[in-house]
Short mmCIF file of C-alpha atoms in Angstrom, two decimals:
data_model
loop_
_atom_site.label_atom_id
_atom_site.label_comp_id
_atom_site.label_asym_id
_atom_site.label_seq_id
_atom_site.Cartn_x
_atom_site.Cartn_y
_atom_site.Cartn_z
CA MET A 1 203.43 124.56 80.27
CA SER A 2 206.39 121.99 81.06
CA THR A 3 209.44 122.91 83.03
CA GLU A 4 213.11 122.68 81.32
CA ASN A 5 215.69 120.57 83.18
CA ASP A 6 217.63 123.70 84.30
CA THR A 7 214.55 125.00 86.02
CA SER A 8 214.22 122.54 88.71
CA TYR A 9 215.87 123.07 92.29
CA ASP A 10 215.94 121.80 95.60
CA VAL A 11 214.30 124.91 97.11
CA LEU A 12 212.78 127.77 95.60
CA ILE A 13 212.81 131.27 97.49
CA ILE A 14 210.16 133.63 96.38
CA GLY A 15 211.55 137.12 97.84
CA GLY A 16 214.81 138.38 97.48
CA GLY A 17 215.07 140.62 100.51
CA PRO A 18 217.16 139.91 103.70
CA ALA A 19 215.44 136.77 104.88
CA GLY A 20 215.36 135.13 101.34
CA LEU A 21 219.05 135.99 100.42
CA SER A 22 220.09 134.79 103.84
CA ALA A 23 218.37 131.34 103.47
CA ALA A 24 219.84 131.10 99.97
CA GLN A 25 223.44 131.60 101.23
CA MET A 26 222.84 129.03 103.78
CA LEU A 27 221.24 126.65 101.54
CA GLY A 28 223.84 127.23 98.74
CA ARG A 29 226.64 126.40 101.38
CA SER A 30 224.68 123.42 102.20
CA ARG A 31 225.04 122.25 98.35
CA ARG A 32 221.65 122.43 97.62
CA SER A 33 220.28 123.89 94.27
CA VAL A 34 218.56 127.08 94.88
CA ALA A 35 216.70 129.80 92.86
CA VAL A 36 215.65 133.18 94.40
CA VAL A 37 212.74 134.83 92.57
CA ASP A 38 213.25 138.61 93.27
CA GLY A 39 210.43 140.87 92.02
CA GLY A 40 212.68 144.04 92.71
CA GLU A 41 210.25 145.79 95.42
CA PRO A 42 211.94 145.66 98.75
CA ARG A 43 209.86 147.10 101.42
CA ASN A 44 212.69 149.38 102.70
CA ALA A 45 213.89 150.85 99.51
CA PRO A 46 212.75 154.55 100.34
CA ALA A 47 214.98 154.55 103.51
CA GLN A 48 218.35 155.99 103.16
CA GLY A 49 220.11 153.49 105.36
CA VAL A 50 219.64 150.19 107.20
CA HIS A 51 220.40 150.54 111.00
CA GLY A 52 220.95 148.18 113.73
CA PHE A 53 222.70 145.50 111.49
CA LEU A 54 225.96 144.75 113.03
CA SER A 55 228.83 145.51 110.66
CA ARG A 56 226.40 146.92 107.98
CA ASP A 57 225.12 150.11 110.05
CA GLY A 58 224.11 153.06 107.67
CA ALA A 59 224.58 150.93 104.45
CA SER A 60 221.63 151.72 101.78
CA PRO A 61 219.06 149.08 101.26
CA ALA A 62 220.54 148.59 97.77
CA GLU A 63 223.85 148.42 98.62
CA LEU A 64 223.02 145.50 101.29
CA LEU A 65 221.00 143.69 98.66
CA LYS A 66 223.86 143.99 96.25
CA ILE A 67 226.11 142.39 98.70
CA GLY A 68 223.61 139.75 99.55
CA ARG A 69 222.90 138.70 95.96
CA ALA A 70 226.81 138.33 95.42
CA GLU A 71 227.43 136.21 98.49
CA ALA A 72 224.57 133.95 97.52
CA GLU A 73 225.60 133.49 93.81
CA HIS A 74 229.29 132.70 95.07
CA TYR A 75 227.67 129.42 96.54
CA GLY A 76 225.76 128.70 93.23
CA VAL A 77 222.59 130.26 93.77
CA ARG A 78 220.79 131.35 90.96
CA ILE A 79 218.96 134.87 90.96
CA ILE A 80 215.97 135.60 88.75
CA GLN A 81 214.66 138.83 88.34
CA ASP A 82 210.85 138.56 87.83
CA GLN A 83 207.50 138.17 89.71
CA ALA A 84 206.11 135.11 90.85
CA VAL A 85 202.56 135.29 89.83
CA ALA A 86 201.19 131.73 90.73
CA ALA A 87 202.38 128.39 92.56
CA ALA A 88 200.75 125.24 92.62
CA ARG A 89 201.74 121.29 93.62
CA SER A 90 203.84 119.88 90.98
CA THR A 91 202.38 116.80 89.19
CA GLU A 92 205.80 115.44 90.18
CA ASP A 93 207.61 116.37 93.42
CA GLY A 94 207.28 119.59 95.00
CA PHE A 95 205.97 123.06 93.70
CA ASP A 96 205.58 124.52 90.33
CA VAL A 97 205.88 128.39 90.30
CA THR A 98 204.86 130.61 87.35
CA LEU A 99 206.57 133.69 86.71
CA ALA A 100 205.15 136.81 85.14
CA ASP A 101 207.16 136.24 81.87
CA GLY A 102 205.60 132.75 81.54
CA ARG A 103 208.36 130.76 82.67
CA VAL A 104 207.46 127.65 85.14
CA ILE A 105 210.29 126.69 87.54
CA ARG A 106 209.92 123.93 90.05
CA GLY A 107 211.07 123.41 93.59
CA ARG A 108 211.14 120.37 95.87
CA ARG A 109 210.59 122.81 98.50
CA LEU A 110 209.23 126.38 98.67
CA LEU A 111 210.10 129.40 100.94
CA ILE A 112 208.09 132.37 101.11
CA THR A 113 210.23 135.74 101.82
CA THR A 114 208.05 138.16 99.96
CA GLY A 115 207.51 140.47 102.78
CA LEU A 116 205.11 143.06 103.61
CA VAL A 117 203.47 146.32 102.14
CA ASP A 118 202.88 149.30 104.19
CA GLU A 119 199.47 150.77 103.76
CA LEU A 120 199.67 154.56 104.83
CA PRO A 121 196.96 156.86 105.54
CA GLU A 122 195.76 159.01 102.47
CA ILE A 123 196.98 162.33 103.67
CA PRO A 124 198.73 164.52 100.99
CA GLY A 125 202.58 164.50 101.58
CA LEU A 126 202.87 161.17 103.51
CA ARG A 127 203.56 158.64 101.05
CA GLU A 128 205.98 161.16 99.30
CA ARG A 129 208.15 161.36 102.24
CA TRP A 130 207.95 157.79 103.76
CA GLY A 131 211.34 156.36 104.77
CA ARG A 132 212.69 160.10 104.51
CA ASP A 133 211.16 162.26 107.26
CA VAL A 134 208.11 160.21 107.61
CA LEU A 135 209.14 157.17 109.71
CA HIS A 136 207.48 154.43 111.87
CA CYS A 137 210.31 152.83 113.97
CA PRO A 138 212.47 154.60 116.54
CA PHE A 139 214.92 151.95 116.53
CA CYS A 140 215.40 152.22 112.79
CA HIS A 141 215.38 155.90 112.61
CA GLY A 142 215.17 157.51 115.98
CA TRP A 143 218.89 158.31 116.24
CA GLU A 144 218.69 160.27 112.82
CA VAL A 145 216.01 162.58 114.15
CA GLN A 146 217.01 162.89 117.85
CA ASP A 147 216.21 166.24 119.43
CA GLN A 148 214.13 167.49 116.61
CA ALA A 149 210.31 168.41 116.50
CA ILE A 150 208.64 165.15 115.74
CA GLY A 151 204.86 164.83 115.19
CA ILE A 152 203.24 161.54 115.84
CA LEU A 153 200.22 161.00 113.42
CA GLY A 154 197.27 159.43 115.37
CA ASN A 155 196.13 156.19 113.35
CA GLY A 156 194.57 154.16 116.21
CA PRO A 157 195.70 153.19 119.85
CA TRP A 158 199.21 152.18 119.08
CA SER A 159 200.04 156.09 118.45
CA VAL A 160 199.99 156.77 121.98
CA HIS A 161 202.60 154.03 122.49
CA GLN A 162 204.55 155.67 119.67
CA ALA A 163 204.37 159.00 121.16
CA LEU A 164 205.50 157.97 124.50
CA LEU A 165 208.46 155.96 122.79
CA PHE A 166 209.72 158.46 120.56
CA ARG A 167 210.02 160.66 123.64
CA GLN A 168 213.21 158.87 124.29
CA TRP A 169 214.80 160.36 121.38
CA SER A 170 213.49 164.05 121.46
CA GLY A 171 211.88 166.30 124.16
CA ASN A 172 209.89 167.81 121.59
CA ILE A 173 207.00 165.39 120.57
CA THR A 174 203.66 166.22 119.45
CA LEU A 175 200.76 163.72 119.23
CA PHE A 176 198.00 164.58 116.58
CA LEU A 177 194.85 162.83 117.43
CA ASN A 178 193.74 163.12 114.02
CA ASP A 179 190.20 162.15 114.98
CA LEU A 180 191.33 158.35 115.15
CA THR A 181 193.31 158.17 118.56
CA GLU A 182 191.40 158.64 121.93
CA PRO A 183 193.64 158.24 124.63
CA THR A 184 192.60 157.10 128.09
CA GLY A 185 192.66 159.11 131.34
CA ASP A 186 195.81 157.31 132.43
CA GLU A 187 197.32 157.88 128.93
CA LEU A 188 196.84 161.51 128.90
CA GLU A 189 198.54 161.53 132.39
CA GLN A 190 201.38 159.53 130.84
CA LEU A 191 201.65 162.02 128.01
CA ALA A 192 201.57 165.01 130.26
CA ALA A 193 204.12 163.53 132.56
CA ARG A 194 206.53 162.91 129.59
CA GLY A 195 206.01 166.51 128.14
CA VAL A 196 204.23 165.28 125.06
CA LYS A 197 201.80 167.79 123.53
CA VAL A 198 198.40 166.56 122.26
CA VAL A 199 196.59 168.35 119.44
CA ALA A 200 193.13 167.75 118.44
CA GLY A 201 191.55 167.66 115.03
CA ALA A 202 192.05 165.94 111.88
CA VAL A 203 195.29 166.20 109.87
CA GLU A 204 194.68 167.78 106.53
CA SER A 205 198.13 167.60 104.77
CA LEU A 206 201.95 167.78 105.37
CA ARG A 207 203.74 170.89 104.27
CA ILE A 208 206.58 170.24 102.12
CA GLU A 209 209.14 173.12 101.14
CA GLN A 210 212.56 172.86 99.16
CA ASP A 211 212.39 169.03 99.48
CA LYS A 212 211.98 169.06 103.15
CA LEU A 213 208.93 168.48 105.62
CA ARG A 214 208.23 171.66 107.37
CA GLY A 215 204.94 171.08 109.12
CA VAL A 216 201.45 169.56 109.85
CA ALA A 217 198.33 171.34 108.70
CA LEU A 218 195.26 170.58 110.57
CA ALA A 219 191.78 170.77 108.81
CA GLY A 220 190.30 174.22 109.26
CA GLY A 221 192.96 174.90 111.74
CA PRO A 222 196.45 176.07 112.12
CA GLU A 223 199.88 174.49 111.00
CA VAL A 224 202.25 172.85 113.62
CA GLY A 225 205.81 172.98 112.62
CA VAL A 226 207.75 169.76 112.73
CA ASP A 227 210.84 168.29 111.33
CA ALA A 228 209.56 164.48 111.22
CA VAL A 229 206.30 162.66 111.22
CA VAL A 230 205.76 159.19 113.03
CA VAL A 231 203.04 156.98 111.66
CA GLY A 232 202.00 153.38 112.23
CA PRO A 233 200.97 151.99 108.74
CA GLN A 234 198.55 148.83 108.32
CA VAL A 235 200.82 146.07 106.87
CA ARG A 236 199.81 143.54 104.44
CA ALA A 237 201.55 140.23 103.49
CA ARG A 238 202.43 139.73 99.84
CA LEU A 239 200.65 136.51 99.22
CA ASP A 240 198.68 136.72 96.16
CA ALA A 241 200.98 134.29 94.26
CA PHE A 242 200.35 131.72 96.85
CA VAL A 243 196.43 131.42 96.65
CA GLY A 244 196.54 128.35 94.78
CA LEU A 245 198.46 126.64 97.31
CA GLY A 246 195.60 127.37 99.87
CA LEU A 247 197.88 129.96 101.70
CA ALA A 248 196.17 133.13 102.98
CA ALA A 249 197.02 135.89 105.55
CA VAL A 250 195.39 136.14 108.73
CA PRO A 251 194.60 139.19 110.75
CA HIS A 252 197.53 140.02 113.08
CA PRO A 253 196.82 139.81 116.90
CA MET A 254 198.25 143.34 117.12
CA GLY A 255 195.48 144.62 115.05
CA VAL A 256 197.80 146.30 112.53
CA GLY A 257 197.24 144.27 109.29
CA ASP A 258 197.68 140.72 108.45
CA TYR A 259 200.54 137.86 108.23
CA LEU A 260 201.12 134.54 107.31
CA GLU A 261 201.14 132.36 110.11
CA THR A 262 203.75 129.82 110.74
CA ASP A 263 205.26 127.67 113.59
CA ALA A 264 208.49 128.58 115.24
CA ASP A 265 210.65 127.04 112.66
CA GLY A 266 208.85 128.81 109.81
CA ALA A 267 206.59 125.92 108.39
CA THR A 268 203.28 126.82 106.95
CA ALA A 269 200.11 124.88 107.06
CA VAL A 270 200.93 123.68 103.83
CA PRO A 271 203.49 120.59 103.97
CA GLY A 272 206.48 121.60 102.19
CA VAL A 273 205.96 125.39 102.27
CA TRP A 274 208.01 127.75 104.64
CA ALA A 275 208.09 131.35 105.35
CA ALA A 276 210.56 133.78 106.81
CA GLY A 277 211.08 137.55 107.57
CA ASN A 278 208.41 140.08 107.50
CA VAL A 279 205.92 137.98 105.66
CA THR A 280 205.32 136.01 108.95
CA ASP A 281 206.87 138.54 111.51
CA MET A 282 206.13 142.24 111.12
CA ARG A 283 208.39 143.50 113.94
CA ALA A 284 211.54 141.70 112.55
CA GLN A 285 213.94 144.38 111.79
CA VAL A 286 216.39 143.68 108.59
CA LEU A 287 218.97 141.70 110.88
CA ALA A 288 216.33 139.78 112.48
CA SER A 289 214.66 138.66 109.23
CA ALA A 290 218.17 137.62 107.90
CA ALA A 291 218.46 135.62 110.98
CA ALA A 292 215.17 133.91 110.65
CA GLY A 293 216.00 133.26 106.96
CA ALA A 294 219.31 131.27 107.89
CA TRP A 295 217.41 129.20 110.37
CA THR A 296 214.63 128.33 108.28
CA ALA A 297 217.30 127.36 105.60
CA VAL A 298 218.55 124.83 108.05
CA VAL A 299 215.18 123.35 108.75
CA ILE A 300 214.31 123.09 105.19
CA ASN A 301 217.83 121.29 104.60
CA ASN A 302 217.42 118.92 107.35
CA HIS A 303 213.58 118.12 105.88
CA LEU A 304 215.31 117.34 102.49
CA MET A 305 217.95 115.31 104.17
CA ALA A 306 215.37 113.09 106.02
CA GLU A 307 213.50 112.64 102.81
CA GLU A 308 216.73 111.39 101.03
CA LEU A 309 217.73 109.34 103.78
CA THR A 310 214.59 107.42 103.80
CA ALA A 311 214.79 106.79 100.19
CA ASP A 312 218.47 105.49 100.29
CA VAL A 313 217.52 103.26 103.06
CA ALA A 314 214.84 101.84 101.13
CA ALA A 315 216.84 101.46 97.88
CA TYR A 316 219.77 99.91 99.93
CA ARG A 317 217.04 97.38 101.52
CA GLU A 318 216.02 96.49 98.19
CA SER A 319 219.64 95.76 96.96
CA MET A 320 220.37 93.57 99.91
CA SER A 321 217.21 91.55 99.40
CA VAL A 322 218.09 90.76 95.83
CA ALA A 323 221.80 89.92 96.64
CA PRO A 324 223.15 86.83 95.55
#
């Protein structure tokens, strides 16, 4: 399918979260033609508010994105509500991206800001409460559950660290080993020293009553009352659309899933393609993802400028060589 004249841009950004919109705003201010393809599936959609974002603390994820879209559009950025399903090298300059509705748009450069998908253990009640009273980051949500009864769901070695970390927000912490976490002798001593209770046995389900988490039920055992549950999900980079470019996720060194590897400026192994935000940095909170998007936009703009400068110098030299 051929592209239309109004579907060719300096930069295509795939992903309309904080990283993508921040990059779009920066590139728009640089007078670049930019399109953002937004599939409408933000990772933090279940959360009630965004925290740790200076001047926007407590704003809902939807409100933050609404503000970000308006700011980007103010600088001429086009927001396309659709899913990118495939990407390939263009027969001309840059990259062709196919959308779910069949349209093809082209960009001289490509920025991937598609984020991650959180994969939670298959425990009844966990997914339903995700982002509400089932949490994972104390810096994002610890303040909201301070001094409450918090259960840490064992899901591997990092669960001990989570228990010790959340102890800073509450003196009532219970680590459920869930047959998946085996603390070392030193770790058991640390947990005891910090007053963290340790409960053996597999977790069967969460008990929810009147739209509120009430407790953790153990398989064949008792129920332990909690107000919030903490779990460390496995994370998966959203990269299906970019297989045709040869891009693939690699295992994260922390053993918590996968990510798209880039250099310090966000450049991928494919020339002309960059990435920013959670798709390449799972630890980045919303503010950090936005900052990464802004910086990567600067790098992309400079990359384009260098290409344009080379072409202009070549054209200038040719014009001087034929001058009378």
